[in-house]
Amino acid sequence: MSYQITIEPIGTTIDVEEDQTILDAALRQGVWLPFACGHGTCGTCKVQVTDGFYDVGDASPFALMDIEREENKVLACCCKPESDMVIEADVDEDEDFLGYLVQDYQAKVIAITELSPTIKGIRLQIDRPMDFQAGQYINIQFPHIDGTRAFSIANPPSESNIIELHIRQVQGGAATTYVHESLQVGDELDISGPYGQFFVRKSDEKDVIFIAGGSGLSSPQSMILDLLEQNDTRIIYLFQGARDVAELYNRDIFQQLVKDYPNFRYIPALNAPKVEDNWTGFTGFVHEAVADYFENKCSGHKAYLCGPPPMIDAAISTLMQSRLFEKDIHTERFLSAADSANGQSRSALFRHI
């Protein structure tokens, strides 16, 4: 059984199968509703229901408050129709967004590497090429674990048969613990993708600032490699934040890119280097490195931020104090179940960040 959902004001109608979310059906039919986490924690995919019946699903009370539920607002990533429906959604159109259809794939683990004491690199061979934009992510279903988990793609789109992931172990996290303790080369996994609207606005020729913390390096790595492969001529800056040298993974890759590409700049920052690290680079948090490097003058750039919510919030504050406006700041927050429980979500002050 399926239901028809009419999306206003664009007037598009999609078919939603029983027990399927509105967002999943829309993405598989080429309708890109605004969304970010895809798991009910950030509130980006909030829509207004004007007609019909539904199950609100497992939406975080922080992302969808009680008063909003009373006003018939729902999160498209959680809501499942129980009749035909009409919804109102703020559908943005971006000339740089390619809108590849979400599809299901079979993936085989072909390599597992220890990138840092807390982050593993996973390479997957998929059963057919996946078209995606650098910066997007996939969902993975792990054995004996309820639901799917989202992980950003770290390789460039030119490697269409490969998916590279950087997965940090989250204390108490069932999926990341499985990856770090049980996943083996040769294992097969069900994945779907591509998801997300975190991508480089290539039509905007401003120089680009990437700010990454922890395993949030994955998306910027994909985006930077893609830009350089395409012989993009704008100046590209990568600010990578970590605690100490052991956590500053893939540094050799970016140091080599500096040698190979005259328009690439790499600025690592450690907030708690060990004595034995003999660290001579910037000491402090990554947003402080940005302020120091640009002397609090970031206007005339596009910025892409990826990492945990505290890092994102600090970086946004730094960039805006450095004269960068909201329209030139794009973010991908790495939200865990713990973040949801603590009320972490999308900013209430800004539409896009």
mmCIF file of N, CA and C in Angstrom, residues 224-225 228-229 231-232 236 252-266:
data_model
loop_
_atom_site.group_PDB
_atom_site.id
_atom_site.type_symbol
_atom_site.label_atom_id
_atom_site.label_comp_id
_atom_site.label_asym_id
_atom_site.label_seq_id
_atom_site.Cartn_x
_atom_site.Cartn_y
_atom_site.Cartn_z
ATOM 1 N N ILE A 224 38.150 18.646 -1.291
ATOM 2 C CA ILE A 224 39.449 19.183 -1.712
ATOM 3 C C ILE A 224 40.042 18.354 -2.837
ATOM 4 N N LEU A 225 40.009 17.035 -2.701
ATOM 5 C CA LEU A 225 40.547 16.176 -3.753
ATOM 6 C C LEU A 225 39.795 16.380 -5.064
ATOM 7 N N LEU A 228 40.856 19.785 -6.644
ATOM 8 C CA LEU A 228 42.201 19.725 -7.211
ATOM 9 C C LEU A 228 42.245 18.848 -8.458
ATOM 10 N N GLU A 229 41.495 17.756 -8.462
ATOM 11 C CA GLU A 229 41.424 16.902 -9.655
ATOM 12 C C GLU A 229 40.849 17.661 -10.842
ATOM 13 N N ASN A 231 41.319 20.667 -11.472
ATOM 14 C CA ASN A 231 42.233 21.782 -11.770
ATOM 15 C C ASN A 231 41.619 23.133 -11.404
ATOM 16 N N ASP A 232 40.879 23.159 -10.309
ATOM 17 C CA ASP A 232 40.295 24.406 -9.829
ATOM 18 C C ASP A 232 41.420 25.359 -9.437
ATOM 19 N N ILE A 236 42.717 27.288 -1.970
ATOM 20 C CA ILE A 236 42.003 26.353 -1.109
ATOM 21 C C ILE A 236 42.777 26.212 0.200
ATOM 22 N N ASP A 252 50.148 13.544 6.158
ATOM 23 C CA ASP A 252 51.091 13.353 5.049
ATOM 24 C C ASP A 252 50.419 13.576 3.694
ATOM 25 N N ILE A 253 49.133 13.215 3.594
ATOM 26 C CA ILE A 253 48.406 13.424 2.332
ATOM 27 C C ILE A 253 48.335 14.904 1.999
ATOM 28 N N PHE A 254 47.996 15.712 2.982
ATOM 29 C CA PHE A 254 47.809 17.145 2.724
ATOM 30 C C PHE A 254 49.145 17.885 2.582
ATOM 31 N N GLN A 255 50.160 17.409 3.264
ATOM 32 C CA GLN A 255 51.482 17.997 3.071
ATOM 33 C C GLN A 255 51.988 17.730 1.657
ATOM 34 N N GLN A 256 51.666 16.564 1.104
ATOM 35 C CA GLN A 256 52.046 16.265 -0.268
ATOM 36 C C GLN A 256 51.247 17.117 -1.252
ATOM 37 N N LEU A 257 49.954 17.344 -0.948
ATOM 38 C CA LEU A 257 49.138 18.190 -1.815
ATOM 39 C C LEU A 257 49.679 19.608 -1.868
ATOM 40 N N VAL A 258 50.223 20.092 -0.755
ATOM 41 C CA VAL A 258 50.838 21.424 -0.742
ATOM 42 C C VAL A 258 51.984 21.486 -1.748
ATOM 43 N N LYS A 259 52.763 20.409 -1.834
ATOM 44 C CA LYS A 259 53.890 20.347 -2.772
ATOM 45 C C LYS A 259 53.413 20.240 -4.219
ATOM 46 N N ASP A 260 52.291 19.540 -4.414
ATOM 47 C CA ASP A 260 51.816 19.270 -5.773
ATOM 48 C C ASP A 260 50.956 20.378 -6.367
ATOM 49 N N TYR A 261 50.303 21.167 -5.495
ATOM 50 C CA TYR A 261 49.356 22.173 -5.986
ATOM 51 C C TYR A 261 49.674 23.533 -5.349
ATOM 52 N N PRO A 262 50.098 24.498 -6.142
ATOM 53 C CA PRO A 262 50.474 25.815 -5.596
ATOM 54 C C PRO A 262 49.311 26.598 -4.999
ATOM 55 N N ASN A 263 48.067 26.198 -5.294
ATOM 56 C CA ASN A 263 46.904 26.919 -4.766
ATOM 57 C C ASN A 263 46.320 26.268 -3.516
ATOM 58 N N PHE A 264 47.013 25.270 -2.947
ATOM 59 C CA PHE A 264 46.510 24.591 -1.756
ATOM 60 C C PHE A 264 47.340 24.974 -0.533
ATOM 61 N N ARG A 265 46.649 25.322 0.557
ATOM 62 C CA ARG A 265 47.286 25.676 1.823
ATOM 63 C C ARG A 265 46.785 24.732 2.916
ATOM 64 N N TYR A 266 47.692 24.284 3.778
ATOM 65 C CA TYR A 266 47.328 23.350 4.857
ATOM 66 C C TYR A 266 47.800 23.904 6.191
#
